Amino acid sequence: GAVVSQHPSRVICKSGTSVKIECRSLDFQATTMFWYRQFPKQSLMLMATSNEGSKATYEQGVEKDKFLINHASLTLSTLTVTSAHPEDSSFYICSASTRTTDTQYFGPGTRLTVL
Amino acid sequence: LAKTTQPISMDSYEGQEVNITCSHNNIATNDYITWYQQFPSQGPRFIIQGYKTKVTNEVASLFIPADRKSSTLSLPRVSLSDTAVYYCLVGERVNTDKLIFGTGTRLQVFP
């Protein structure tokens, strides 16, 4: 149980384009989803917290107009990187949880490469 | 959120027991201690969680002293596949509160 998926697993795009990453909780309803970013050999950095049906809360320094987060249902959250640039290349990971789970469950991650 | 401190890296050999200690001097009364494992290019995986004393599951044990200012993750008889980064996190509601990841401990297991 408690499986979280992400799609796509890797994506390569040209600079200036937008990319959407999906995060799904497969066997539970996630009232809260989190988005993290991880650069090579570094730890995970929290980008934003999203609760179903409400606007995401972004961490300091994360541009909300660049990283659009939508949590429209209890099983799906999306992260859209708008006008991507090479410095946005990173490993993006989501996690999902609900009040009845004991912890957050993480997705497998999405490797974004912006050329 | 209580800050955690872990060794940056550890080396071990197959078959040995590995103990990774995490310091969390400012842990609050309602905080739980949770450990995650992360392999390269994968999302973190939940290993174990505890509040006090000792917790054991099929993959690890977690030892928490009475003052709760530290905790030790114990991996019995490690194998090459245990080579990963291990993160210790502390929080009241680990399921719904945001998690702030520290540097983690990079464990390298040698044959």
XYZ file of C-alpha atoms in Angstrom, chain B residues 16-111:
96
model
C 28.438 -6.059 9.291
C 25.981 -4.211 11.464
C 25.815 -0.493 10.762
C 24.699 2.090 13.265
C 23.963 5.628 12.114
C 23.413 8.180 14.835
C 21.397 11.347 14.471
C 21.455 14.274 16.891
C 18.308 16.300 17.480
C 18.954 18.326 20.610
C 15.913 20.548 20.182
C 13.357 17.796 19.688
C 9.913 18.782 20.966
C 7.660 16.707 23.169
C 5.304 15.780 20.353
C 7.972 15.099 17.744
C 8.505 11.717 16.133
C 11.768 10.504 14.609
C 11.623 9.092 11.105
C 14.321 7.601 8.902
C 14.276 7.440 5.139
C 16.550 5.670 2.649
C 17.302 7.067 -0.784
C 18.998 5.360 -3.709
C 20.414 7.424 -6.579
C 17.724 8.805 -8.891
C 14.908 7.484 -6.728
C 12.549 9.026 -4.212
C 13.166 8.455 -0.500
C 11.757 5.312 1.008
C 10.361 5.139 4.544
C 12.406 2.849 6.780
C 11.275 3.252 10.348
C 9.672 5.667 12.784
C 9.702 5.919 16.540
C 8.966 8.114 19.527
C 10.984 6.566 22.346
C 12.910 3.449 23.426
C 13.287 0.877 20.668
C 11.397 0.122 17.512
C 12.154 -2.809 15.230
C 10.787 -3.850 11.882
C 11.866 -6.261 9.181
C 14.644 -4.039 7.881
C 16.001 -2.004 10.777
C 15.917 -1.063 14.427
C 15.657 2.407 15.876
C 17.099 3.141 19.304
C 16.010 6.285 21.118
C 17.446 7.141 24.552
C 15.306 8.508 27.329
C 16.226 12.144 26.663
C 15.353 11.708 22.963
C 18.113 14.102 21.936
C 19.558 11.528 19.591
C 18.574 8.357 17.828
C 20.432 5.479 16.211
C 19.368 3.613 13.129
C 20.718 0.075 13.177
C 20.984 -1.965 9.983
C 21.818 -5.600 10.711
C 24.123 -7.475 8.356
C 24.257 -4.930 5.549
C 24.607 -5.958 1.947
C 25.807 -4.092 -1.120
C 22.225 -3.111 -1.842
C 22.109 -1.085 1.363
C 24.479 1.450 -0.185
C 22.357 4.594 -0.114
C 21.802 7.898 1.632
C 19.961 7.733 4.943
C 18.030 10.712 6.259
C 16.877 11.317 9.811
C 13.916 13.671 10.214
C 12.077 14.958 13.234
C 8.582 16.365 13.309
C 5.299 16.367 15.156
C 3.115 15.232 12.335
C 5.456 13.630 9.855
C 2.532 12.617 7.710
C 1.159 16.088 7.068
C 3.812 18.575 8.093
C 6.538 19.689 5.732
C 9.792 17.789 6.100
C 13.111 19.581 6.076
C 15.810 17.207 4.912
C 19.300 17.561 6.307
C 22.446 16.402 4.601
C 21.812 12.725 5.274
C 24.441 10.013 5.738
C 25.919 8.438 2.649
C 26.516 4.767 3.479
C 28.884 2.849 1.248
C 28.956 -0.913 1.676
C 31.976 -2.750 0.296
C 32.199 -6.439 -0.593
